[in-house]
Every structure is written in structure tokens, then in C-alpha cells.
PDB file of C-alpha atoms in Angstrom:
ATOM      1  CA  UNK A   1       0.000   0.000   0.000  1.00 94.00           C
ATOM      2  CA  UNK A   2       1.121   3.542  -0.704  1.00 98.00           C
ATOM      3  CA  UNK A   3       1.891   5.764   2.259  1.00 97.00           C
ATOM      4  CA  UNK A   4      -0.485   8.603   3.115  1.00 98.00           C
ATOM      5  CA  UNK A   5       0.165  12.032   4.565  1.00 98.00           C
ATOM      6  CA  UNK A   6      -1.690  15.261   5.227  1.00 98.00           C
ATOM      7  CA  UNK A   7      -2.646  17.092   2.042  1.00 98.00           C
ATOM      8  CA  UNK A   8      -1.678  20.516   3.287  1.00 98.00           C
ATOM      9  CA  UNK A   9      -4.218  22.058   5.640  1.00 98.00           C
ATOM     10  CA  UNK A  10      -7.237  20.424   3.992  1.00 98.00           C
ATOM     11  CA  UNK A  11      -7.630  17.806   6.718  1.00 98.00           C
ATOM     12  CA  UNK A  12      -7.391  14.979   4.165  1.00 98.00           C
ATOM     13  CA  UNK A  13      -4.825  12.212   4.382  1.00 98.00           C
ATOM     14  CA  UNK A  14      -3.937  11.683   0.723  1.00 98.00           C
ATOM     15  CA  UNK A  15      -1.866   8.891  -0.738  1.00 98.00           C
ATOM     16  CA  UNK A  16       1.552  10.323  -1.598  1.00 98.00           C
ATOM     17  CA  UNK A  17       0.963   9.156  -5.151  1.00 98.00           C
ATOM     18  CA  UNK A  18      -2.008  10.944  -6.708  1.00 98.00           C
ATOM     19  CA  UNK A  19      -3.735   9.525  -9.754  1.00 97.00           C
ATOM     20  CA  UNK A  20      -3.089  11.793 -12.719  1.00 96.00           C
ATOM     21  CA  UNK A  21      -6.289  11.199 -14.666  1.00 95.00           C
ATOM     22  CA  UNK A  22      -4.970  12.722 -17.882  1.00 94.00           C
ATOM     23  CA  UNK A  23      -4.254   9.060 -18.637  1.00 94.00           C
ATOM     24  CA  UNK A  24      -8.004   8.516 -19.108  1.00 95.00           C
ATOM     25  CA  UNK A  25      -8.472  11.213 -21.719  1.00 93.00           C
ATOM     26  CA  UNK A  26      -8.635   8.877 -24.721  1.00 92.00           C
ATOM     27  CA  UNK A  27      -9.588   5.465 -23.311  1.00 95.00           C
ATOM     28  CA  UNK A  28     -12.934   3.650 -23.338  1.00 96.00           C
ATOM     29  CA  UNK A  29     -15.062   3.150 -20.230  1.00 96.00           C
ATOM     30  CA  UNK A  30     -14.052  -0.483 -19.709  1.00 96.00           C
ATOM     31  CA  UNK A  31     -10.385   0.481 -19.675  1.00 95.00           C
ATOM     32  CA  UNK A  32     -11.055   3.421 -17.377  1.00 95.00           C
ATOM     33  CA  UNK A  33     -12.949   1.233 -14.904  1.00 95.00           C
ATOM     34  CA  UNK A  34     -10.112  -1.287 -14.716  1.00 94.00           C
ATOM     35  CA  UNK A  35      -7.547   1.485 -14.230  1.00 93.00           C
ATOM     36  CA  UNK A  36      -9.591   3.084 -11.463  1.00 95.00           C
ATOM     37  CA  UNK A  37     -10.046  -0.291  -9.736  1.00 95.00           C
ATOM     38  CA  UNK A  38      -6.255  -0.554  -9.625  1.00 96.00           C
ATOM     39  CA  UNK A  39      -6.153   2.548  -7.438  1.00 97.00           C
ATOM     40  CA  UNK A  40      -8.043   0.685  -4.734  1.00 96.00           C
ATOM     41  CA  UNK A  41      -5.481  -2.113  -4.719  1.00 96.00           C
ATOM     42  CA  UNK A  42      -2.685   0.332  -3.902  1.00 97.00           C
ATOM     43  CA  UNK A  43      -4.627   2.579  -1.541  1.00 97.00           C
ATOM     44  CA  UNK A  44      -4.607   5.604  -3.835  1.00 98.00           C
ATOM     45  CA  UNK A  45      -7.358   7.914  -2.601  1.00 98.00           C
ATOM     46  CA  UNK A  46      -6.801  11.138  -4.535  1.00 98.00           C
ATOM     47  CA  UNK A  47      -7.722  11.795  -8.190  1.00 98.00           C
ATOM     48  CA  UNK A  48      -6.387  14.770 -10.147  1.00 98.00           C
ATOM     49  CA  UNK A  49      -8.167  15.523 -13.408  1.00 97.00           C
ATOM     50  CA  UNK A  50      -8.895  18.583 -15.562  1.00 96.00           C
ATOM     51  CA  UNK A  51     -11.583  19.818 -17.918  1.00 95.00           C
ATOM     52  CA  UNK A  52      -9.003  19.824 -20.718  1.00 93.00           C
ATOM     53  CA  UNK A  53      -8.067  16.152 -20.293  1.00 95.00           C
ATOM     54  CA  UNK A  54     -10.270  14.922 -23.124  1.00 93.00           C
ATOM     55  CA  UNK A  55     -13.025  12.639 -21.814  1.00 96.00           C
ATOM     56  CA  UNK A  56     -11.283  11.950 -18.498  1.00 97.00           C
ATOM     57  CA  UNK A  57     -13.956  13.581 -16.322  1.00 97.00           C
ATOM     58  CA  UNK A  58     -16.632  11.566 -18.144  1.00 97.00           C
ATOM     59  CA  UNK A  59     -14.677   8.307 -17.728  1.00 97.00           C
ATOM     60  CA  UNK A  60     -14.348   8.883 -13.976  1.00 97.00           C
ATOM     61  CA  UNK A  61     -18.040   9.644 -13.353  1.00 97.00           C
ATOM     62  CA  UNK A  62     -19.635   6.154 -13.633  1.00 96.00           C
ATOM     63  CA  UNK A  63     -17.008   4.553 -11.407  1.00 94.00           C
ATOM     64  CA  UNK A  64     -17.057   7.428  -8.934  1.00 94.00           C
ATOM     65  CA  UNK A  65     -20.736   6.851  -8.111  1.00 94.00           C
ATOM     66  CA  UNK A  66     -19.733   3.885  -5.955  1.00 93.00           C
ATOM     67  CA  UNK A  67     -16.548   5.432  -4.532  1.00 94.00           C
ATOM     68  CA  UNK A  68     -17.102   9.166  -4.070  1.00 95.00           C
ATOM     69  CA  UNK A  69     -16.625   9.142  -0.296  1.00 95.00           C
ATOM     70  CA  UNK A  70     -13.335   7.274  -0.646  1.00 95.00           C
ATOM     71  CA  UNK A  71     -11.589   9.859  -2.828  1.00 97.00           C
ATOM     72  CA  UNK A  72     -10.346  13.414  -2.665  1.00 98.00           C
ATOM     73  CA  UNK A  73     -11.387  14.761  -6.077  1.00 98.00           C
ATOM     74  CA  UNK A  74      -9.461  17.538  -7.800  1.00 98.00           C
ATOM     75  CA  UNK A  75     -10.024  19.102 -11.207  1.00 98.00           C
ATOM     76  CA  UNK A  76      -8.935  22.265 -13.016  1.00 98.00           C
ATOM     77  CA  UNK A  77     -10.194  25.154 -15.106  1.00 98.00           C
ATOM     78  CA  UNK A  78      -8.113  26.820 -17.793  1.00 97.00           C
ATOM     79  CA  UNK A  79     -10.538  29.741 -18.048  1.00 98.00           C
ATOM     80  CA  UNK A  80      -9.172  33.112 -16.904  1.00 98.00           C
ATOM     81  CA  UNK A  81     -12.334  35.219 -16.662  1.00 98.00           C
ATOM     82  CA  UNK A  82     -15.036  35.005 -14.006  1.00 98.00           C
ATOM     83  CA  UNK A  83     -17.919  33.729 -16.108  1.00 98.00           C
ATOM     84  CA  UNK A  84     -15.839  31.227 -18.035  1.00 98.00           C
ATOM     85  CA  UNK A  85     -14.420  29.770 -14.823  1.00 98.00           C
ATOM     86  CA  UNK A  86     -17.824  29.618 -13.117  1.00 98.00           C
ATOM     87  CA  UNK A  87     -19.392  27.945 -16.151  1.00 98.00           C
ATOM     88  CA  UNK A  88     -16.478  25.504 -16.169  1.00 97.00           C
ATOM     89  CA  UNK A  89     -17.044  24.572 -12.539  1.00 98.00           C
ATOM     90  CA  UNK A  90     -20.691  23.723 -13.214  1.00 98.00           C
ATOM     91  CA  UNK A  91     -19.709  21.732 -16.302  1.00 98.00           C
ATOM     92  CA  UNK A  92     -17.077  19.749 -14.384  1.00 98.00           C
ATOM     93  CA  UNK A  93     -19.569  19.007 -11.618  1.00 98.00           C
ATOM     94  CA  UNK A  94     -21.973  17.678 -14.246  1.00 98.00           C
ATOM     95  CA  UNK A  95     -19.348  15.678 -16.109  1.00 97.00           C
ATOM     96  CA  UNK A  96     -17.988  14.155 -12.899  1.00 98.00           C
ATOM     97  CA  UNK A  97     -21.473  13.405 -11.579  1.00 97.00           C
ATOM     98  CA  UNK A  98     -20.837  14.956  -8.179  1.00 98.00           C
ATOM     99  CA  UNK A  99     -22.251  17.804  -6.092  1.00 97.00           C
ATOM    100  CA  UNK A 100     -18.911  19.008  -4.764  1.00 97.00           C
ATOM    101  CA  UNK A 101     -15.340  19.156  -6.030  1.00 98.00           C
ATOM    102  CA  UNK A 102     -12.739  18.928  -3.283  1.00 98.00           C
ATOM    103  CA  UNK A 103     -10.048  20.954  -5.048  1.00 98.00           C
ATOM    104  CA  UNK A 104     -10.561  23.288  -8.005  1.00 98.00           C
ATOM    105  CA  UNK A 105      -7.332  24.555  -9.540  1.00 98.00           C
ATOM    106  CA  UNK A 106      -6.328  27.303 -11.940  1.00 98.00           C
ATOM    107  CA  UNK A 107      -4.834  25.220 -14.739  1.00 98.00           C
ATOM    108  CA  UNK A 108      -1.305  26.195 -15.835  1.00 97.00           C
ATOM    109  CA  UNK A 109      -1.638  29.772 -14.614  1.00 98.00           C
ATOM    110  CA  UNK A 110       1.920  30.961 -15.309  1.00 97.00           C
ATOM    111  CA  UNK A 111       2.083  33.346 -18.289  1.00 96.00           C
ATOM    112  CA  UNK A 112       1.914  36.912 -17.004  1.00 97.00           C
ATOM    113  CA  UNK A 113      -1.010  38.105 -19.131  1.00 97.00           C
ATOM    114  CA  UNK A 114      -3.146  35.110 -18.184  1.00 97.00           C
ATOM    115  CA  UNK A 115      -2.038  35.368 -14.555  1.00 98.00           C
ATOM    116  CA  UNK A 116      -3.034  39.017 -14.347  1.00 98.00           C
ATOM    117  CA  UNK A 117      -6.430  38.298 -15.883  1.00 98.00           C
ATOM    118  CA  UNK A 118      -7.116  35.377 -13.551  1.00 98.00           C
ATOM    119  CA  UNK A 119      -6.135  37.386 -10.468  1.00 98.00           C
ATOM    120  CA  UNK A 120      -7.778  40.622 -11.565  1.00 97.00           C
ATOM    121  CA  UNK A 121     -11.257  42.007 -11.080  1.00 97.00           C
ATOM    122  CA  UNK A 122     -13.886  39.526 -12.335  1.00 97.00           C
ATOM    123  CA  UNK A 123     -11.123  37.035 -12.962  1.00 98.00           C
ATOM    124  CA  UNK A 124     -11.137  33.257 -12.566  1.00 98.00           C
ATOM    125  CA  UNK A 125      -9.830  33.354  -9.009  1.00 98.00           C
ATOM    126  CA  UNK A 126     -12.812  35.429  -7.946  1.00 98.00           C
ATOM    127  CA  UNK A 127     -15.098  32.784  -9.455  1.00 98.00           C
ATOM    128  CA  UNK A 128     -13.371  30.022  -7.504  1.00 98.00           C
ATOM    129  CA  UNK A 129     -13.717  32.003  -4.279  1.00 98.00           C
ATOM    130  CA  UNK A 130     -17.445  32.492  -4.932  1.00 98.00           C
ATOM    131  CA  UNK A 131     -17.851  28.808  -5.811  1.00 98.00           C
ATOM    132  CA  UNK A 132     -16.207  27.890  -2.527  1.00 98.00           C
ATOM    133  CA  UNK A 133     -18.567  30.136  -0.577  1.00 98.00           C
ATOM    134  CA  UNK A 134     -21.494  28.444  -2.367  1.00 98.00           C
ATOM    135  CA  UNK A 135     -20.257  24.961  -1.418  1.00 98.00           C
ATOM    136  CA  UNK A 136     -19.557  23.914  -5.011  1.00 98.00           C
ATOM    137  CA  UNK A 137     -15.862  23.431  -4.246  1.00 98.00           C
ATOM    138  CA  UNK A 138     -13.990  23.037  -0.967  1.00 98.00           C
ATOM    139  CA  UNK A 139     -10.426  24.131  -1.689  1.00 98.00           C
ATOM    140  CA  UNK A 140      -8.535  26.205  -4.275  1.00 98.00           C
ATOM    141  CA  UNK A 141      -5.209  25.460  -5.970  1.00 98.00           C
ATOM    142  CA  UNK A 142      -2.983  26.627  -8.800  1.00 98.00           C
ATOM    143  CA  UNK A 143      -0.925  24.562 -11.239  1.00 98.00           C
ATOM    144  CA  UNK A 144       1.852  25.325 -13.710  1.00 97.00           C
ATOM    145  CA  UNK A 145       4.150  23.908 -16.358  1.00 94.00           C
ATOM    146  CA  UNK A 146       7.587  25.006 -17.474  1.00 94.00           C
ATOM    147  CA  UNK A 147      10.620  26.504 -15.745  1.00 95.00           C
ATOM    148  CA  UNK A 148       8.627  29.563 -14.672  1.00 96.00           C
ATOM    149  CA  UNK A 149       6.023  27.686 -12.617  1.00 97.00           C
ATOM    150  CA  UNK A 150       7.635  27.666  -9.139  1.00 98.00           C
ATOM    151  CA  UNK A 151       8.483  31.382  -9.234  1.00 97.00           C
ATOM    152  CA  UNK A 152       4.984  32.245 -10.443  1.00 98.00           C
ATOM    153  CA  UNK A 153       3.423  30.060  -7.743  1.00 98.00           C
ATOM    154  CA  UNK A 154       5.405  31.949  -5.124  1.00 98.00           C
ATOM    155  CA  UNK A 155       3.967  35.168  -6.533  1.00 98.00           C
ATOM    156  CA  UNK A 156       0.494  33.608  -6.502  1.00 98.00           C
ATOM    157  CA  UNK A 157       0.836  32.699  -2.828  1.00 98.00           C
ATOM    158  CA  UNK A 158       1.650  36.308  -2.069  1.00 97.00           C
ATOM    159  CA  UNK A 159      -1.724  37.269  -3.554  1.00 97.00           C
ATOM    160  CA  UNK A 160      -3.950  34.485  -2.215  1.00 98.00           C
ATOM    161  CA  UNK A 161      -3.834  31.646   0.324  1.00 98.00           C
ATOM    162  CA  UNK A 162      -3.966  28.723  -2.102  1.00 98.00           C
ATOM    163  CA  UNK A 163      -4.498  25.295  -0.584  1.00 98.00           C
ATOM    164  CA  UNK A 164      -2.271  23.511  -3.124  1.00 98.00           C
ATOM    165  CA  UNK A 165       0.290  24.125  -5.847  1.00 98.00           C
ATOM    166  CA  UNK A 166       1.509  21.837  -8.636  1.00 98.00           C
ATOM    167  CA  UNK A 167       4.669  22.005 -10.779  1.00 98.00           C
ATOM    168  CA  UNK A 168       7.130  19.770 -12.696  1.00 98.00           C
ATOM    169  CA  UNK A 169       9.712  18.024 -10.528  1.00 98.00           C
ATOM    170  CA  UNK A 170      12.342  15.418 -11.309  1.00 97.00           C
ATOM    171  CA  UNK A 171      16.099  15.033 -10.919  1.00 97.00           C
ATOM    172  CA  UNK A 172      16.999  16.206 -14.408  1.00 97.00           C
ATOM    173  CA  UNK A 173      14.885  19.357 -14.323  1.00 96.00           C
ATOM    174  CA  UNK A 174      16.467  20.195 -10.983  1.00 96.00           C
ATOM    175  CA  UNK A 175      19.911  20.351 -12.565  1.00 95.00           C
ATOM    176  CA  UNK A 176      18.867  23.834 -13.635  1.00 95.00           C
ATOM    177  CA  UNK A 177      20.210  25.894 -10.719  1.00 95.00           C
ATOM    178  CA  UNK A 178      17.679  28.722 -11.110  1.00 95.00           C
ATOM    179  CA  UNK A 179      14.798  26.265 -11.209  1.00 97.00           C
ATOM    180  CA  UNK A 180      16.074  24.522  -8.078  1.00 97.00           C
ATOM    181  CA  UNK A 181      16.458  27.862  -6.303  1.00 97.00           C
ATOM    182  CA  UNK A 182      12.871  28.802  -7.189  1.00 98.00           C
ATOM    183  CA  UNK A 183      11.609  25.430  -5.955  1.00 98.00           C
ATOM    184  CA  UNK A 184      13.417  25.789  -2.625  1.00 98.00           C
ATOM    185  CA  UNK A 185      11.831  29.198  -2.064  1.00 98.00           C
ATOM    186  CA  UNK A 186       8.399  27.855  -2.986  1.00 98.00           C
ATOM    187  CA  UNK A 187       8.741  24.804  -0.745  1.00 98.00           C
ATOM    188  CA  UNK A 188       9.783  26.979   2.177  1.00 98.00           C
ATOM    189  CA  UNK A 189       6.729  29.187   1.685  1.00 98.00           C
ATOM    190  CA  UNK A 190       4.430  26.171   1.361  1.00 98.00           C
ATOM    191  CA  UNK A 191       5.799  24.733   4.586  1.00 98.00           C
ATOM    192  CA  UNK A 192       5.083  28.021   6.361  1.00 98.00           C
ATOM    193  CA  UNK A 193       1.534  28.249   5.026  1.00 97.00           C
ATOM    194  CA  UNK A 194       0.582  24.571   5.076  1.00 98.00           C
ATOM    195  CA  UNK A 195       0.093  24.512   1.310  1.00 98.00           C
ATOM    196  CA  UNK A 196       0.061  21.065  -0.300  1.00 98.00           C
ATOM    197  CA  UNK A 197       2.809  20.466  -2.893  1.00 98.00           C
ATOM    198  CA  UNK A 198       1.952  18.335  -5.928  1.00 98.00           C
ATOM    199  CA  UNK A 199       4.526  17.378  -8.552  1.00 98.00           C
ATOM    200  CA  UNK A 200       4.295  16.162 -12.144  1.00 98.00           C
ATOM    201  CA  UNK A 201       6.637  14.844 -14.849  1.00 97.00           C
ATOM    202  CA  UNK A 202       8.501  12.425 -12.566  1.00 97.00           C
ATOM    203  CA  UNK A 203       9.238  10.082 -15.499  1.00 97.00           C
ATOM    204  CA  UNK A 204       9.952  12.716 -18.157  1.00 96.00           C
ATOM    205  CA  UNK A 205      13.003  11.876 -20.223  1.00 95.00           C
ATOM    206  CA  UNK A 206      12.944  14.184 -23.246  1.00 94.00           C
ATOM    207  CA  UNK A 207      10.650  15.365 -26.046  1.00 93.00           C
ATOM    208  CA  UNK A 208       9.626  12.504 -28.328  1.00 92.00           C
ATOM    209  CA  UNK A 209      12.385  11.993 -30.927  1.00 89.00           C
ATOM    210  CA  UNK A 210      10.030  10.094 -33.217  1.00 84.00           C
ATOM    211  CA  UNK A 211       6.805   8.097 -33.068  1.00 87.00           C
ATOM    212  CA  UNK A 212       5.029   8.223 -29.709  1.00 88.00           C
ATOM    213  CA  UNK A 213       4.714   4.850 -27.993  1.00 89.00           C
ATOM    214  CA  UNK A 214       2.821   6.185 -24.967  1.00 88.00           C
ATOM    215  CA  UNK A 215       0.033   8.726 -24.631  1.00 88.00           C
ATOM    216  CA  UNK A 216       2.083  11.218 -22.577  1.00 90.00           C
ATOM    217  CA  UNK A 217       3.410  14.138 -24.629  1.00 89.00           C
ATOM    218  CA  UNK A 218       7.030  13.582 -23.524  1.00 92.00           C
ATOM    219  CA  UNK A 219       9.088  10.413 -23.791  1.00 94.00           C
ATOM    220  CA  UNK A 220       8.907   8.720 -20.377  1.00 96.00           C
ATOM    221  CA  UNK A 221      11.078   6.239 -18.566  1.00 97.00           C
ATOM    222  CA  UNK A 222       9.477   2.818 -18.955  1.00 96.00           C
ATOM    223  CA  UNK A 223      11.686   0.126 -17.384  1.00 97.00           C
ATOM    224  CA  UNK A 224      10.579  -0.857 -13.883  1.00 97.00           C
ATOM    225  CA  UNK A 225      13.996  -0.361 -12.272  1.00 97.00           C
ATOM    226  CA  UNK A 226      14.329   3.079 -13.855  1.00 98.00           C
ATOM    227  CA  UNK A 227      10.825   4.093 -12.841  1.00 98.00           C
ATOM    228  CA  UNK A 228      11.723   3.011  -9.304  1.00 98.00           C
ATOM    229  CA  UNK A 229      14.717   5.364  -9.337  1.00 98.00           C
ATOM    230  CA  UNK A 230      12.617   8.278 -10.575  1.00 98.00           C
ATOM    231  CA  UNK A 231       9.820   7.671  -8.068  1.00 98.00           C
ATOM    232  CA  UNK A 232      12.292   7.176  -5.215  1.00 98.00           C
ATOM    233  CA  UNK A 233      13.953  10.482  -6.096  1.00 98.00           C
ATOM    234  CA  UNK A 234      10.694  12.479  -6.103  1.00 98.00           C
ATOM    235  CA  UNK A 235       9.218  10.876  -2.995  1.00 98.00           C
ATOM    236  CA  UNK A 236      12.594  11.207  -1.316  1.00 98.00           C
ATOM    237  CA  UNK A 237      11.434  14.750  -0.661  1.00 98.00           C
ATOM    238  CA  UNK A 238       9.030  14.247   2.280  1.00 98.00           C
ATOM    239  CA  UNK A 239       7.100  17.426   1.470  1.00 98.00           C
ATOM    240  CA  UNK A 240       5.764  16.471  -1.952  1.00 98.00           C
ATOM    241  CA  UNK A 241       3.095  14.352  -3.614  1.00 98.00           C
ATOM    242  CA  UNK A 242       3.722  12.623  -6.956  1.00 98.00           C
ATOM    243  CA  UNK A 243       1.092  12.700  -9.713  1.00 98.00           C
ATOM    244  CA  UNK A 244       1.214   9.595 -11.879  1.00 97.00           C
ATOM    245  CA  UNK A 245       2.140   9.876 -15.551  1.00 92.00           C
ATOM    246  CA  UNK A 246      -0.415  10.271 -18.328  1.00 91.00           C
ATOM    247  CA  UNK A 247      -0.415   6.745 -19.724  1.00 92.00           C
ATOM    248  CA  UNK A 248      -2.506   3.833 -18.447  1.00 94.00           C
ATOM    249  CA  UNK A 249       0.067   1.178 -19.387  1.00 95.00           C
ATOM    250  CA  UNK A 250       2.730   2.839 -17.235  1.00 96.00           C
ATOM    251  CA  UNK A 251       0.423   3.337 -14.249  1.00 96.00           C
ATOM    252  CA  UNK A 252       0.890  -0.151 -12.711  1.00 97.00           C
ATOM    253  CA  UNK A 253       4.679   0.302 -12.770  1.00 97.00           C
ATOM    254  CA  UNK A 254       4.455   3.704 -11.098  1.00 98.00           C
ATOM    255  CA  UNK A 255       2.092   2.431  -8.400  1.00 98.00           C
ATOM    256  CA  UNK A 256       4.301  -0.593  -7.782  1.00 98.00           C
ATOM    257  CA  UNK A 257       7.315   1.680  -7.392  1.00 98.00           C
ATOM    258  CA  UNK A 258       5.452   4.034  -5.056  1.00 98.00           C
ATOM    259  CA  UNK A 259       4.357   1.120  -2.865  1.00 97.00           C
ATOM    260  CA  UNK A 260       7.988   0.006  -2.510  1.00 97.00           C
ATOM    261  CA  UNK A 261       9.587   3.433  -2.219  1.00 95.00           C
ATOM    262  CA  UNK A 262      13.146   3.401  -0.880  1.00 92.00           C
ATOM    263  CA  UNK A 263      15.717   6.012   0.102  1.00 95.00           C
ATOM    264  CA  UNK A 264      16.471   8.774  -2.362  1.00 97.00           C
ATOM    265  CA  UNK A 265      19.007   7.641  -5.026  1.00 97.00           C
ATOM    266  CA  UNK A 266      22.439   9.208  -5.118  1.00 97.00           C
ATOM    267  CA  UNK A 267      23.214  11.814  -7.770  1.00 97.00           C
ATOM    268  CA  UNK A 268      25.600   9.383  -9.444  1.00 98.00           C
ATOM    269  CA  UNK A 269      22.775   6.905 -10.088  1.00 97.00           C
ATOM    270  CA  UNK A 270      20.581   9.660 -11.533  1.00 97.00           C
ATOM    271  CA  UNK A 271      23.444  10.989 -13.662  1.00 97.00           C
ATOM    272  CA  UNK A 272      23.961   7.506 -15.118  1.00 97.00           C
ATOM    273  CA  UNK A 273      20.246   7.296 -15.902  1.00 97.00           C
ATOM    274  CA  UNK A 274      20.254  10.696 -17.600  1.00 97.00           C
ATOM    275  CA  UNK A 275      23.304   9.838 -19.701  1.00 97.00           C
ATOM    276  CA  UNK A 276      21.905   6.453 -20.701  1.00 96.00           C
ATOM    277  CA  UNK A 277      18.767   8.040 -22.139  1.00 94.00           C
ATOM    278  CA  UNK A 278      20.267  11.272 -23.396  1.00 95.00           C
ATOM    279  CA  UNK A 279      17.819  13.260 -21.311  1.00 95.00           C
ATOM    280  CA  UNK A 280      16.831  16.685 -22.606  1.00 93.00           C
ATOM    281  CA  UNK A 281      14.663  19.502 -21.207  1.00 90.00           C
ATOM    282  CA  UNK A 282      10.989  19.037 -22.054  1.00 92.00           C
ATOM    283  CA  UNK A 283      10.244  22.759 -21.653  1.00 89.00           C
ATOM    284  CA  UNK A 284      11.482  25.815 -23.479  1.00 77.00           C
ATOM    285  CA  UNK A 285      13.365  28.325 -21.365  1.00 62.00           C
ATOM    286  CA  UNK A 286      16.646  28.600 -19.536  1.00 49.00           C
ATOM    287  CA  UNK A 287      18.491  25.401 -20.390  1.00 39.00           C
ATOM    288  CA  UNK A 288      22.037  26.738 -20.115  1.00 36.00           C
ATOM    289  CA  UNK A 289      22.526  25.226 -16.687  1.00 35.00           C
ATOM    290  CA  UNK A 290      21.213  21.766 -17.538  1.00 34.00           C
ATOM    291  CA  UNK A 291      23.925  19.200 -16.799  1.00 34.00           C
ATOM    292  CA  UNK A 292      23.015  15.584 -17.680  1.00 29.00           C
TER     293      UNK A 292
END
């Protein structure tokens, strides 16, 4: 079984591995049901989905009818204006077949123009606050992709007391010294405020060099021993949660690794892994300090 810990100040004990439901975006209902049943076997009790993940919300709904009380349910809105975000909340509630969403998140709110709109008058954040007061959602979070996410999240926390943040986190990305510095500042702030820290892209290796063999948009690690190293490295930070990768065939390997998590691997082991696969940054931005 996968270890659980407090999900920030929400009062929920979440499994340290959260199910990243982007993996359900393009599967049929039978496949989705079998994947979701697997969560029960490993004690995963937290689902993270988004309106933009294809049919994922719809695939979760039938199964969730029998398991709603067992799961902390998170979704996201990519809308930046008040009405769009509020409409999106109602649509997600309908698609998920539930009366309440535990955590509604601003999806990838990093670019400055979108950030300013979402945080401004009649912006998306205001809609989430109103939805919380109406009992439609319980908690509010913000997510981000790219090298700028941790720094922007720190700025977001200065503006509003978010219950959770989410950003990319793996050994290779953290070889960028500026990125690591931003993460350390964000983690310190989250510890002070009791903000839950979610991470993504634990298995990311590089952009696809050719034909995609998995549904995730980056080339992932796929061998069990290598997945174990990646999972051990992320969960070696006791403050963070790990969101599973966006491919249903890799999910059992990630859950197996998370249930057998060991001490954090040495840098030498991670360096060997990076060199073996020719790891490359999966995001545009400051790559000058990347050292495989």
C-alpha cells in the first residue's frame, strides 16, 4: 500500500501518489474502470483531473458513483475570466457526476497576461472564491508547467492563500540551478503556510524523438527499475506528492514503485540514468545550466 500524509491544511490524508487522470483522456469506459479499480489495490485515494483532459472527467463519473466518499477529487479550469471559470465549474460538476469538487485549480496559470487576468477584477480566481462560498468546491489550488512555474506560484501565494500548488519536478529538471532555487523558495513558503505540494513529470526523459509509444506528450522512462529510481527520487522529498504519468500502461509500474519506495538515489545513479537516455529539457526556457 502507498503511504499517506496530510494534504496541506485540507484535513485529508492523501496517498503520496495521486492519480493523474490525464491518462483517461482517450480510453474507453471499460479500460477506465479497470484502471480506477487498480487505485483501490494500492490505496490511492486522490484523483487529479482537468476539464481539458479529453473525456477523463466523463470516464471517472460512472465509477465514482460507488466510490465518491473514498476519494479526494481535484479538477482544473483553464478559463481566466469570471464567467468562463464559473461555467467551467458547473460543467465539471456535471461531467464528474458529483455535487462538490474537493479541489478546483487554476490550470497552468503561469504566463503573465493570463495570470493578471485570472487574479484581476472579475477574474477566474474570484469565481473560484465564490464557488467555494457556495459549497460547489472546498479548496482552491494553482498549477503550472515550465521553468517559470515555481516562481509564479510563489507570486500567486503572495496574492492568495492557495491550498495547493503543482509544478514539474524530477532530478533532471532540478539540474537547472535557477529552477532549483525557485523550488526551494516555494517549498519553504508552502511549509510556512501549510500549502500542499503536488509534482508532475517524474518520469519525463525528453521530447519525443520520433513516433510516440505512450500517450504522454514527452518520452517517459518505462523500465521498472528506472521508474523506481525516478519515483524514489521524487518521494525522497518528504514534502511532496507525486502525480502519476499520463499513460494507463505505465500506471501499474508507477504504483508498484510508489508502494515500494526506498531512500532517495544518489546523484551518481541519476546521472547515469540521464546519460543512458540522453535526457533533454521538455520545456522551453533557460536550459544553459542543464547538466546531464
